[in-house]
Short mmCIF file of C-alpha atoms and ligand atoms in Angstrom, two decimals:
data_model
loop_
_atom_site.label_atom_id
_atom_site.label_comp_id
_atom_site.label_asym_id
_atom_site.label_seq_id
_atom_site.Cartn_x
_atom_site.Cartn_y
_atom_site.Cartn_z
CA UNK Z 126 -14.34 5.89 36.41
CA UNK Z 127 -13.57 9.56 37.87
CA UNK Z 128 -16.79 9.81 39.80
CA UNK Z 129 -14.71 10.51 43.00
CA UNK Z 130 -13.94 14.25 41.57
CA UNK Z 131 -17.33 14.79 39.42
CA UNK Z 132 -20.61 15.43 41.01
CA UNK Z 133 -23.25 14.86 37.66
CA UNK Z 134 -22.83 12.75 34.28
CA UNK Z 135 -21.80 14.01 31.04
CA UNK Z 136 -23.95 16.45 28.74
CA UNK Z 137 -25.46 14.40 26.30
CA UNK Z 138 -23.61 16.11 23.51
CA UNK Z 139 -20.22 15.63 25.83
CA UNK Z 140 -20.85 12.10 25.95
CA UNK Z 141 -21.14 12.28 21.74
CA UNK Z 142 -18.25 14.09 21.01
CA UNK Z 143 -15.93 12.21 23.61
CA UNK Z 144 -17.17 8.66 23.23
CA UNK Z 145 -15.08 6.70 20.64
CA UNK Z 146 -16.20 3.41 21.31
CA UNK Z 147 -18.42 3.23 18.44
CA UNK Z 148 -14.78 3.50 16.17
CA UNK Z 149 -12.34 1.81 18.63
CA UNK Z 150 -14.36 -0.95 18.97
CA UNK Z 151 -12.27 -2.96 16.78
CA UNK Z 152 -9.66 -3.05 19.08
CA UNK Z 153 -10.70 -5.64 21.49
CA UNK Z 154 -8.06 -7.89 20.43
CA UNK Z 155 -5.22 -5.93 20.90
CA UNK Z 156 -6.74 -4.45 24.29
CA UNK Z 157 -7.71 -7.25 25.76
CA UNK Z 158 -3.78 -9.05 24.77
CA UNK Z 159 -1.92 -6.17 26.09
CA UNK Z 160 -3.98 -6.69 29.50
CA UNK Z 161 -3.62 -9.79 30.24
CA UNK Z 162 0.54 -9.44 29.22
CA UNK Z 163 0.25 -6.18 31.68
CA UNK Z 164 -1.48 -8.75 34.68
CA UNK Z 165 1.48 -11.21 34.06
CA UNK Z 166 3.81 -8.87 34.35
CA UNK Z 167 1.89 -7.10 37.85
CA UNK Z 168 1.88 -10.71 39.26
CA UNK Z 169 5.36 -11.75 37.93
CA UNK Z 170 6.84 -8.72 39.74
CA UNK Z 171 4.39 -9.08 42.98
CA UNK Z 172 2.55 -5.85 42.61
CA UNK Z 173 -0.85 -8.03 42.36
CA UNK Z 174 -0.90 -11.43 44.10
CA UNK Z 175 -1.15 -14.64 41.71
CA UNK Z 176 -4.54 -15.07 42.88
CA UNK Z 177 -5.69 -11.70 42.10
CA UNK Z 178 -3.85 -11.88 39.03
CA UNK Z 179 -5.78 -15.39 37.80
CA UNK Z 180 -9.25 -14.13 38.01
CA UNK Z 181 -8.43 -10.98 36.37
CA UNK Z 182 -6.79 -13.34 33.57
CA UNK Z 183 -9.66 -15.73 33.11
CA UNK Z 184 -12.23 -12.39 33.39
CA UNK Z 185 -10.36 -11.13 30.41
CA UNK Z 186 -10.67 -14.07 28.46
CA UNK Z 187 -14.20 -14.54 29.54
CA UNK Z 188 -14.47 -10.96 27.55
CA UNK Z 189 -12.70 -12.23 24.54
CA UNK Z 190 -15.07 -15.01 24.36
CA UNK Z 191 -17.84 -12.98 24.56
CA UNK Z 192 -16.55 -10.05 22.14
CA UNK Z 193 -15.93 -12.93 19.36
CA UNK Z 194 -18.88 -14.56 19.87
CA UNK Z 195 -20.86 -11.42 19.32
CA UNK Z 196 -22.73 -11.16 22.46
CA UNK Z 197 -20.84 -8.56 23.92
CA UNK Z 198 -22.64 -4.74 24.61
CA UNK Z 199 -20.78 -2.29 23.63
CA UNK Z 200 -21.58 0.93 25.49
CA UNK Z 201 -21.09 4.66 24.93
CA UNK Z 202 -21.70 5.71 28.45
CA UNK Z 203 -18.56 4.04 28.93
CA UNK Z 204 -16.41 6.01 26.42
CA UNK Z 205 -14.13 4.19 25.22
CA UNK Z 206 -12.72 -0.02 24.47
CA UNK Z 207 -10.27 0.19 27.42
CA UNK Z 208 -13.37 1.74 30.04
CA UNK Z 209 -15.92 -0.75 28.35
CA UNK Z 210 -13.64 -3.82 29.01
CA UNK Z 211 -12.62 -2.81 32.39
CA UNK Z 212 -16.06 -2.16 33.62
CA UNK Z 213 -17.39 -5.56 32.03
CA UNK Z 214 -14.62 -7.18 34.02
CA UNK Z 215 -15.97 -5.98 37.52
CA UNK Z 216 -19.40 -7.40 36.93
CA UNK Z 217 -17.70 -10.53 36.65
CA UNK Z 218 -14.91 -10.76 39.19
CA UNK Z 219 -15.27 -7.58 40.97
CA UNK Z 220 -13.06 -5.81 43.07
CA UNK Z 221 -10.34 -7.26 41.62
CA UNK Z 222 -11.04 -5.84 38.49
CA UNK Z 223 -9.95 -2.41 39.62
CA UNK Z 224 -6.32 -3.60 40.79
CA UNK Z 225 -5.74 -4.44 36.49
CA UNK Z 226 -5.06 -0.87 36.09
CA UNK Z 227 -2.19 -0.32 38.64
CA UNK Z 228 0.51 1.09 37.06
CA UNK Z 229 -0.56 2.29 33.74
CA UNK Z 230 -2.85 3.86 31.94
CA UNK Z 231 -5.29 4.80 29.06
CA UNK Z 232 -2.78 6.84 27.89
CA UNK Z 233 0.12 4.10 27.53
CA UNK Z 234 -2.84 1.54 26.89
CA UNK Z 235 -4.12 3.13 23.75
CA UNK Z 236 -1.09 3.72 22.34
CA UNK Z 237 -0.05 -0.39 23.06
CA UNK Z 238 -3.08 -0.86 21.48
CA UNK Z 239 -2.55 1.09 18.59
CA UNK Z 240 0.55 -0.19 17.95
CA UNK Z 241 0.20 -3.75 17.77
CA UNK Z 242 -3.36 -2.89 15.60
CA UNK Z 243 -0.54 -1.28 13.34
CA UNK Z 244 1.62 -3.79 13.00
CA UNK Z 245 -0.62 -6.41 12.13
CA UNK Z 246 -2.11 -4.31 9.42
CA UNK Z 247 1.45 -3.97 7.76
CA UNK Z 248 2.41 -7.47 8.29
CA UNK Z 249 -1.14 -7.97 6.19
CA UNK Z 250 -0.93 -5.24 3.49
CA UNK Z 251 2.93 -6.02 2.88
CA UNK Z 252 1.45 -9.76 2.08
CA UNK Z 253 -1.14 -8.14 -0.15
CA UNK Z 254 1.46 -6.63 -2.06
CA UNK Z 255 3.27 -9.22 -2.95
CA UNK Z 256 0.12 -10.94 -3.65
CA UNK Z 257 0.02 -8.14 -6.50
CA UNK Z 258 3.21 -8.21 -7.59
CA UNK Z 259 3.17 -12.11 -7.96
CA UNK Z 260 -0.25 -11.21 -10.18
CA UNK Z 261 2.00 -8.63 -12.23
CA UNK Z 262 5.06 -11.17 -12.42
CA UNK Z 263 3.40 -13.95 -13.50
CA UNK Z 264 1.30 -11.85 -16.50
CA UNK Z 265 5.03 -10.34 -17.52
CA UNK Z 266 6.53 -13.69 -17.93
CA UNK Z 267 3.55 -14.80 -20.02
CA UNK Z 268 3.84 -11.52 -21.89
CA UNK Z 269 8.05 -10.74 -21.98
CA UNK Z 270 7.67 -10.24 -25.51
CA UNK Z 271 4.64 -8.94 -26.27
CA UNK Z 272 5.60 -5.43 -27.98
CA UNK Z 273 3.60 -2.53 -27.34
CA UNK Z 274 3.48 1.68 -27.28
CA UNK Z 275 5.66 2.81 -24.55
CA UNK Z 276 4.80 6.44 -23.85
CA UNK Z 277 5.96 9.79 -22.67
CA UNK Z 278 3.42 12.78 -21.99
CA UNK Z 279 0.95 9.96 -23.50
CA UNK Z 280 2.20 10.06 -26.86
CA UNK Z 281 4.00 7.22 -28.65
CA UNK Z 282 7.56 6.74 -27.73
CA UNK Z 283 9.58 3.96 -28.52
CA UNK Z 284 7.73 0.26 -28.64
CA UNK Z 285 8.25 -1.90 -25.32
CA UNK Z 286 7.08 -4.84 -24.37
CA UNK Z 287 3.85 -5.34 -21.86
CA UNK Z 288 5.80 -7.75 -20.08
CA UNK Z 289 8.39 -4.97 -19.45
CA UNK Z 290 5.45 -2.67 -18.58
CA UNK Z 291 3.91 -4.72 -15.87
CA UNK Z 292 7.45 -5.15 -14.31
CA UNK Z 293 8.16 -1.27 -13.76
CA UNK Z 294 4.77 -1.92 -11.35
CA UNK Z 295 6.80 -5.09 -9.28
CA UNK Z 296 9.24 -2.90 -8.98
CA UNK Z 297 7.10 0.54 -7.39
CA UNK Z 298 5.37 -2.05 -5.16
CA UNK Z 299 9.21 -3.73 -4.20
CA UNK Z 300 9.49 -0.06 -2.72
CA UNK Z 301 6.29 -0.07 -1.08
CA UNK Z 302 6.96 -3.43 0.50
CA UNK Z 303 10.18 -1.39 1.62
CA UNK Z 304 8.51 1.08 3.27
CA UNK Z 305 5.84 -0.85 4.90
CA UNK Z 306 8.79 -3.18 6.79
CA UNK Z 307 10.61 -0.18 7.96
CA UNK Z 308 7.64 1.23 9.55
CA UNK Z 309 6.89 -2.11 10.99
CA UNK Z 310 10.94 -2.22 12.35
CA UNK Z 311 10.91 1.57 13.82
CA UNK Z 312 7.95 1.10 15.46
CA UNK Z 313 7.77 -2.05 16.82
CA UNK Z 314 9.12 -0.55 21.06
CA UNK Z 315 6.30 -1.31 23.30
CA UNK Z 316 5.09 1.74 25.11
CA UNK Z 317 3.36 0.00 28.07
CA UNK Z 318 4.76 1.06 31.28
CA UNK Z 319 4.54 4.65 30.50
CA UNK Z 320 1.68 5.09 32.09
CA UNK Z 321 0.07 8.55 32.17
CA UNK Z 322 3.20 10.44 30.68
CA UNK Z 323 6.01 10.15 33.82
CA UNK Z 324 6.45 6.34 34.33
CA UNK Z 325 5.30 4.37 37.15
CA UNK Z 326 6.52 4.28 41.13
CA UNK Z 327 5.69 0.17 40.83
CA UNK Z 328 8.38 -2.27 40.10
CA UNK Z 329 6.82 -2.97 36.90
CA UNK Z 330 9.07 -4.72 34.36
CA UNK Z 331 8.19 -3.15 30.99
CA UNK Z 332 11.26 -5.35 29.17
CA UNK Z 333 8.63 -8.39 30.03
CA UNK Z 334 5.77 -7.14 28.63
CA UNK Z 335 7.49 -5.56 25.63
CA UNK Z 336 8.61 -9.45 25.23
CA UNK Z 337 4.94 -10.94 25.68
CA UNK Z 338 3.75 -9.03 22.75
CA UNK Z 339 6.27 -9.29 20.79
CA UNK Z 340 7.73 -5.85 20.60
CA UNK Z 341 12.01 -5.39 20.08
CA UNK Z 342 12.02 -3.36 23.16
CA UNK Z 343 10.36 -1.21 25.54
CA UNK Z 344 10.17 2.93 24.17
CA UNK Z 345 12.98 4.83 25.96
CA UNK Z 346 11.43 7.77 27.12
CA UNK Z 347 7.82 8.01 28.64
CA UNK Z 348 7.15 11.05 27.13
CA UNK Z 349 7.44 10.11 23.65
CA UNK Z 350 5.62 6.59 24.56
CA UNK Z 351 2.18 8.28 25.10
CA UNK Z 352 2.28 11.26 22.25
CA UNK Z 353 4.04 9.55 19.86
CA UNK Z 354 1.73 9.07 16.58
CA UNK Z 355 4.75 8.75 13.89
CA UNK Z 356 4.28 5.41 13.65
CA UNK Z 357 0.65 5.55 12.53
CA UNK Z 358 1.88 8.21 9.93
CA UNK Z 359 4.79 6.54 8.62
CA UNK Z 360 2.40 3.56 7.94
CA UNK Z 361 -0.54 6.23 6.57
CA UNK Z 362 2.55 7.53 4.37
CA UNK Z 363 3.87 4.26 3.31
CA UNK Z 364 -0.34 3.41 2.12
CA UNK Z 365 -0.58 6.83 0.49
CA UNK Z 366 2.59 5.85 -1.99
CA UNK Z 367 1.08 2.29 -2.96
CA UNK Z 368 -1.88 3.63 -2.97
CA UNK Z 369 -0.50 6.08 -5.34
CA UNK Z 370 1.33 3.54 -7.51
CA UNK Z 371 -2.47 1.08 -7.40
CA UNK Z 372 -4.18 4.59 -8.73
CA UNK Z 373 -1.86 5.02 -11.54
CA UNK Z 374 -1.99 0.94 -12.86
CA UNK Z 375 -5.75 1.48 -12.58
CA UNK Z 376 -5.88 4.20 -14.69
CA UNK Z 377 -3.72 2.81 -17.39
CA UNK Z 378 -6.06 -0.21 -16.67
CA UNK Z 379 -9.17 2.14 -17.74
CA UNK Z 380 -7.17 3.86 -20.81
CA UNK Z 381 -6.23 0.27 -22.46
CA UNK Z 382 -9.95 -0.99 -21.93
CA UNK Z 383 -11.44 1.80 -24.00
CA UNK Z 384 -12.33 1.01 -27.49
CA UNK Z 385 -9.70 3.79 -28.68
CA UNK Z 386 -6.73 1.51 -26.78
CA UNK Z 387 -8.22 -1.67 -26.80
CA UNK Z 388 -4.98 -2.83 -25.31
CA UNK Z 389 -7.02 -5.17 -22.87
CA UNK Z 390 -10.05 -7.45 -22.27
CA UNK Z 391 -11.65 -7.18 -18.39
CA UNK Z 392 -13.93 -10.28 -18.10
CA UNK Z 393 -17.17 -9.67 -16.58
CA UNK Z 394 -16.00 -10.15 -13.27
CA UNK Z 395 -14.29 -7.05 -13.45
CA UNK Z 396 -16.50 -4.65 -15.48
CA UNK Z 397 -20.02 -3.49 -14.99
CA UNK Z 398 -22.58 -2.74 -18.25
CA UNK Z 399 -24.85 0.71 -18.48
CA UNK Z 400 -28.40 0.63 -17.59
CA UNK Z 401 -29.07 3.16 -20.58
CA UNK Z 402 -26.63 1.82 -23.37
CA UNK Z 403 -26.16 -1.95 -23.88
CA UNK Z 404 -22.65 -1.65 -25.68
CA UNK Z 405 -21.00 -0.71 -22.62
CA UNK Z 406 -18.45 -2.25 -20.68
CA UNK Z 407 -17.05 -0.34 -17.81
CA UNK Z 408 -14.12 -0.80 -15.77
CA UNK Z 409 -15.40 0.33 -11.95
CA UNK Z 410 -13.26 -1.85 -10.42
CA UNK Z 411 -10.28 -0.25 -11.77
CA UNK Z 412 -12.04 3.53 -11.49
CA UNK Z 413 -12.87 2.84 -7.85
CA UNK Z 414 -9.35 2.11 -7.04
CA UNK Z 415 -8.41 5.23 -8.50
CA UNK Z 416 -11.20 7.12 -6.89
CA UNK Z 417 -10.26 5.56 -3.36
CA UNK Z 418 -6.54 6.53 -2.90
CA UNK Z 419 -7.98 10.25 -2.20
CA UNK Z 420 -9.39 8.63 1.04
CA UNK Z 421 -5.74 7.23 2.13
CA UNK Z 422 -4.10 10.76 1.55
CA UNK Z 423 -6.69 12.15 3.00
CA UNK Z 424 -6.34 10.15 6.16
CA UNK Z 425 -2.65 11.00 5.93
CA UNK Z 426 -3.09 14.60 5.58
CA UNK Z 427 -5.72 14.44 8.46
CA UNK Z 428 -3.33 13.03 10.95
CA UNK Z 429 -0.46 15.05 10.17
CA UNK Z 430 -3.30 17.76 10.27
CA UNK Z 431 -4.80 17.31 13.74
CA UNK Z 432 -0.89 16.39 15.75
CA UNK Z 433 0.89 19.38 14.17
CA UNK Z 434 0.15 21.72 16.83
CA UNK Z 435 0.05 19.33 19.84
CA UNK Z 436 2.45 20.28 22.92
CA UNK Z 437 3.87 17.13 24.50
CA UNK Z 438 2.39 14.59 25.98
CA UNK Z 439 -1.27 12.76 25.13
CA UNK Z 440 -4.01 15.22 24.68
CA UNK Z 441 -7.66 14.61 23.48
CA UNK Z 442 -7.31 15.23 19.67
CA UNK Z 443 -5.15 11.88 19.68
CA UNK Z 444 -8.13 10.23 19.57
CA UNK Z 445 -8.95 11.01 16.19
CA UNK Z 446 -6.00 8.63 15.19
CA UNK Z 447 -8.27 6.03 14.42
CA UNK Z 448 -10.75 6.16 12.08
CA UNK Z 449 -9.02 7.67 8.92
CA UNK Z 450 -6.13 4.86 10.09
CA UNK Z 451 -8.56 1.99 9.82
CA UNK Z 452 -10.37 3.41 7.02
CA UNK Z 453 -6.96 4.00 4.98
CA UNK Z 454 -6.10 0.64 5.88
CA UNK Z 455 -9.06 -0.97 5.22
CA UNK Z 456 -9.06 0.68 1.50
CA UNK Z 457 -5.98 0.33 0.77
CA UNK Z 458 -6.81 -4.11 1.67
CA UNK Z 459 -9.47 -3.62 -0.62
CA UNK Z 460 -7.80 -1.61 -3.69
CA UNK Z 461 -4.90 -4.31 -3.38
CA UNK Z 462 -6.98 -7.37 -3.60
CA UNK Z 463 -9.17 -5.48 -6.70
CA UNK Z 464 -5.84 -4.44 -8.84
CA UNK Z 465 -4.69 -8.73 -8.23
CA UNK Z 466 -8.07 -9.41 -9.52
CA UNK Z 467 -8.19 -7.42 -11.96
CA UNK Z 468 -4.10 -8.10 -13.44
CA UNK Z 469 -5.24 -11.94 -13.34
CA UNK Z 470 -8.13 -11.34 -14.91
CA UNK Z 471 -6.91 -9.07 -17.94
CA UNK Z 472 -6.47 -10.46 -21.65
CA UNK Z 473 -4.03 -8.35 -23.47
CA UNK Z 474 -5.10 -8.01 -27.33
CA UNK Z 475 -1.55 -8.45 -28.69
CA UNK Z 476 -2.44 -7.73 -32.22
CA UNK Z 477 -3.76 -4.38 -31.53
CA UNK Z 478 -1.02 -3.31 -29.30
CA UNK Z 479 1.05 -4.44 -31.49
CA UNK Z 480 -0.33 -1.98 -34.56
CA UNK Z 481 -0.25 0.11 -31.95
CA UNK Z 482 3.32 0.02 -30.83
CA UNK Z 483 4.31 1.21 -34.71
CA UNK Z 484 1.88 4.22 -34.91
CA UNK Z 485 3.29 7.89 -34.29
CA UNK Z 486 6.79 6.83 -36.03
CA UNK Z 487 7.63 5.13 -32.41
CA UNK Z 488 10.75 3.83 -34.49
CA UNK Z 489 12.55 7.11 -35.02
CA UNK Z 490 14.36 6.47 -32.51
CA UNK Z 491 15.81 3.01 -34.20
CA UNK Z 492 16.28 5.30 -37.16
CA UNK Z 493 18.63 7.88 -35.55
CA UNK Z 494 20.41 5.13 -33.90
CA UNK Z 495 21.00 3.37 -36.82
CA UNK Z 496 22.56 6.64 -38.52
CA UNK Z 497 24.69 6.96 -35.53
CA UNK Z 498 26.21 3.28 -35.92
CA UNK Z 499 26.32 2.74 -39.26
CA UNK Z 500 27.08 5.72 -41.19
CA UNK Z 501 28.97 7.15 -37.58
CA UNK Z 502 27.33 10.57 -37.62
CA UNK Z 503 26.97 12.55 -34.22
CA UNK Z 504 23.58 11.87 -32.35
CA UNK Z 505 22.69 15.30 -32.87
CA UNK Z 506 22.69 15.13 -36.29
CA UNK Z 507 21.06 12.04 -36.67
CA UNK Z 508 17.96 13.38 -34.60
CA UNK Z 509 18.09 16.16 -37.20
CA UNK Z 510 18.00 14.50 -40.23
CA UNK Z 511 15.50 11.34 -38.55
CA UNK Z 512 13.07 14.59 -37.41
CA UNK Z 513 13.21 16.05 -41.35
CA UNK Z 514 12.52 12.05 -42.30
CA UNK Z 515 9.55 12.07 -39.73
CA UNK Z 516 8.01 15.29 -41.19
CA UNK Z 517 8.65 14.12 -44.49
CA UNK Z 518 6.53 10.41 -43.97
CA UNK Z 519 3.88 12.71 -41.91
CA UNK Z 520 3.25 15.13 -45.30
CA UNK Z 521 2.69 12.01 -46.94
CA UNK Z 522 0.44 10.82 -44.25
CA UNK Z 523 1.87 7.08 -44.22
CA UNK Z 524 4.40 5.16 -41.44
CA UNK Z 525 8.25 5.48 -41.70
CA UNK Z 526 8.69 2.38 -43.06
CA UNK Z 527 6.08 3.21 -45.71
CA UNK Z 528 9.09 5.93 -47.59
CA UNK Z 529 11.15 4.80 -50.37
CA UNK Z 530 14.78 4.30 -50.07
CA UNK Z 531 15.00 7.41 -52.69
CA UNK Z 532 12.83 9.37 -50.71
CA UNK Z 533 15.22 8.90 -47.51
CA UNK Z 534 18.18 9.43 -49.79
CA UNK Z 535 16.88 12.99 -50.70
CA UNK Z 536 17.25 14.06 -47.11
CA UNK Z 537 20.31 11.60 -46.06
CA UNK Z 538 22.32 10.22 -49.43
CA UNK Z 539 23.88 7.97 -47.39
CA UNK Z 540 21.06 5.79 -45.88
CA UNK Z 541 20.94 2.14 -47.45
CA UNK Z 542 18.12 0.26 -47.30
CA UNK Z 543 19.66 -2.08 -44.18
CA UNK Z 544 17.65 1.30 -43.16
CA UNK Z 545 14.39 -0.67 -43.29
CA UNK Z 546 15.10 -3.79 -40.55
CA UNK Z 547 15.33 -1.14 -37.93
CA UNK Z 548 12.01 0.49 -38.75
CA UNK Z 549 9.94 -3.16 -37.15
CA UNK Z 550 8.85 -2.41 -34.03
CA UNK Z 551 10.06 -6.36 -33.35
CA UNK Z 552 13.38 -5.50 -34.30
CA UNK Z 553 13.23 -2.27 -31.93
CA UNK Z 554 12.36 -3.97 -28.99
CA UNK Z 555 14.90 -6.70 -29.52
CA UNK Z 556 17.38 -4.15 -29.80
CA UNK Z 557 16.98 -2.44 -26.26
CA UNK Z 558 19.13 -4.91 -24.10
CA UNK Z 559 20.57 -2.42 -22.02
CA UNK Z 560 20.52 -3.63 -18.09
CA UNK Z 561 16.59 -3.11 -17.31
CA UNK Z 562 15.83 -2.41 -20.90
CA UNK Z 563 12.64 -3.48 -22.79
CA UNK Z 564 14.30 -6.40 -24.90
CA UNK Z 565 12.47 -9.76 -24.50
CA UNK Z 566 15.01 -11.65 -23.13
CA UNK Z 567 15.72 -8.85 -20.45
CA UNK Z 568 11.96 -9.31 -19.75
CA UNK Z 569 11.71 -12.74 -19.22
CA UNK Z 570 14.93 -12.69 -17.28
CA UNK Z 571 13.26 -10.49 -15.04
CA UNK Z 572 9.92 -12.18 -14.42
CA UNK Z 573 11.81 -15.54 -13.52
CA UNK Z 574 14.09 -13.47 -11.09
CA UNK Z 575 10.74 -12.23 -9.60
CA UNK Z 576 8.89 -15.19 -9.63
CA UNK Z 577 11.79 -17.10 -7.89
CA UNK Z 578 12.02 -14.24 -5.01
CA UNK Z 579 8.12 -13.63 -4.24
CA UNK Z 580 7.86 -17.27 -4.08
CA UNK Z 581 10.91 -17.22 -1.67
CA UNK Z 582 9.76 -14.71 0.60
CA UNK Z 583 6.17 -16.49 0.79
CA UNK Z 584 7.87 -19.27 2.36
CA UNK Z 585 6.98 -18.81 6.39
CA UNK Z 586 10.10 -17.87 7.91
CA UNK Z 587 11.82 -20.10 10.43
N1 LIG L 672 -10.02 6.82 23.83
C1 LIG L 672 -8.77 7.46 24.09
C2 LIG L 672 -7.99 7.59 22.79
O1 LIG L 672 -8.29 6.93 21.87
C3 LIG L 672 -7.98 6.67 25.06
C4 LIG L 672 -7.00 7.45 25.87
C5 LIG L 672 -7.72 8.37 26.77
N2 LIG L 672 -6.84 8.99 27.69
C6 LIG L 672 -7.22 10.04 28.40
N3 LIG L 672 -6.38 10.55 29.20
N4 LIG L 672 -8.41 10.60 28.24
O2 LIG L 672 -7.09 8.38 22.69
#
């Protein structure tokens, strides 16, 4: 392509380091698209004549054909998607091939490219998403009242219910859906047009192509248009936070499938057995998305990384945009499709969350309120005297419900034994109807208002 000012080929080691078509393959598509809307627009505004402008047209889609269907070589030599589609298109129509570049160039092209690669892949993970949260919503509603431990620094709280658990997840992945829509708004300006970094002495009209490929608007400043990368690490940001949120269900998904919890059943579909010890069940699905949201930071960290020191406009390292992006992406796809999987596919073992949502005097709590509203003492006080009531059960070694009325009356003379409905961890939960509190009929409340709005936003928009 620059033989006019180079005498000899690459180094063979040049040709390895600088070639990227072996990763940016996988933007045909979106090449090939923002071409032909680029040929339009040369013929539209009579830079190229129609004629010119046809066979370049039907030579691209001759490509896409070819590229679907798998025959297509791909080849290093030729560096990169943009070089390797270009120089396929002169074998077929020739000369003409070499007028498709007027006015732009790799530098605007890739980034055109890029973008609209982007945006697809957050139109697709924000429908994964809700895909999970519909997974989450639907076990909540089955579950509103289903009491379990609710803890803080892992130790038992105050009872909730899992319904009410499973919720607090719709709600992180509401705020991921949040952040993958404004990335997809704030970066949906079509940089084509910028060409190498100035703009273009053509008539070219970048508001038409902006238009053919669906972009708001054209960028404002050509500059920008060719080094900007924000909007690959606003979307690499957005993906690090959900994957975040998918890291910590799964590992609350591996705690309650332990023996110790056994809050919840995987089926087989979700669990793997031990070659060595035949009682095992483990949950890989749910470690693997943990393991894997190291790989979406990292491809975060590695963008921010490699543009931190750039000087304005495109340079070289920009190519490295790609393969932690489609990697990150590509995990985060998977990870999203294993946590629905695996939310469907989880049986919750009521009775033994239920045992557990009473152990490590989880009530206390109820018990200190109920000093504070019935015999009106100051909170304070009734965490003092519920704390001497707490050490007083643990000496004994039994629950707090397990004391006699005379033994609470030695610390607190004026506890009746109303004392005791407070202590059920039924009771507790029902008692927590606070707006976005744990009580059942909050729960339920919520899972229908959740159910009603994913199923509104799957509906295709007009
Ligand atoms: N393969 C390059 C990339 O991904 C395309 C842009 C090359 N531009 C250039 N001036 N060398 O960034």
């Amino acid at each position: 392509m620059w033989g006019g000012r180079f005498a000899t080929g690459p180094d063979a080691i040049m040709e390895e380091i600088n070639a990227s078509i072996d990763f940016d393959q996988r933007l045909w598509r979106q090449d090939i698209r923002g071409s032909l809307a680029h040929a339009a627009m040369l013929a539209e505004t009579g830079i190229l004549t129609r004629e010119d402008v046809d066979v370049i047209s039907a030579g691209l889609k001759g490509i896409e054909a070819e590229i679907e269907a798998g025959r297509f070589t791909f080849s290093r030599a030729l560096e990169d998607i943009h070089m390797n589609i270009e120089s396929n298109l002169k074998d077929r129509i020739g000369l003409a091939a070499g007028r498709l570049h007027t006015a732009r160039s790799r530098n605007d092209q890739v980034a055109t490219d890029m973008r609209l690669w982007v945006r697809d892949a957050l139109d697709q993970l924000d429908e994964q998403v809700a895909d999970l949260q519909l997974a989450l919503a639907e076990k909540a509603d089955t579950y509103a009242g289903a009491v379990m431990p609710g803890f803080t620094h892992l130790q038992s709280a105050q009872p909730v219910t899992f319904g009410h658990h499973l919720l607090a997840y719709v709600e992180m992945l509401a705020r991921d859906r949040g952040r993958l829509r404004d990335a997809r708004e704030r970066m949906n300006e079509s940089p084509l047009g910028a060409a190498a970094l100035a703009g273009t002495s053509f008539p070219i009209d970048r508001h038409m192509t902006a238009k053919a490929l669906g972009f708001a608007r054209p960028t404002a400043n050509s500059l920008d248009s060719v080094s900007d990368r924000d909007f690959v690490l606003e979307t690499l940001s957005a993906a690090s936070i959900c994957a975040m949120h998918l890291s910590r269900l799964a590992e609350e998904i591996v705690l309650w499938a332990t023996p110790q919890f056994g809050f919840v059943k995987l089926s087989d579909k979700f669990s793997t057995g031990s070659s060595i010890m035949p009682q095992k069940r483990n949950p890989d699905a749910a470690e693997l998305v943990r393991g894997k949201a190291g790989r979406v930071f990292g491809a975060l960290q590695g963008l921010l990384t490699m543009m931190k020191g750039l000087p304005l406009t495109y340079s070289k390292d920009m190519q490295e945009d790609k393969e932690g992006t489609f990697d990150a992406v590509q995990t985060l796809s998977l990870c999203l499709a294993a946590s629905a999987g695996m939310v469907r596919d989880m049986q919750p073992d009521l009775k033994t969350m239920k045992k557990a949502a009473g152990l490590g005097y989880a009530t206390a709590t109820d018990l200190a309120d109920w000093l504070v509203r019935v015999l009106k003492m100051p909170f304070r006080d009734a965490h003092h005297v519920t704390g001497r009531l707490v050490g007083l059960a643990s000496s004994k070694g039994v629950g707090l419900e397990k004391l006699s009325l005379a033994e609470m009356q030695e610390v607190e003379p004026k506890i009746s034994d109303e004392i005791f409905a407070v202590l059920g961890v039924e009771r507790s939960v029902k008692s927590r109807t606070s707006y976005g509190g744990t009580a059942p009929a909050n729960v339920k409340r919520q899972a229908k208002r959740w159910l009603k709005q994913l199923a509104k936003d799957a509906k295709p928009q007009s």
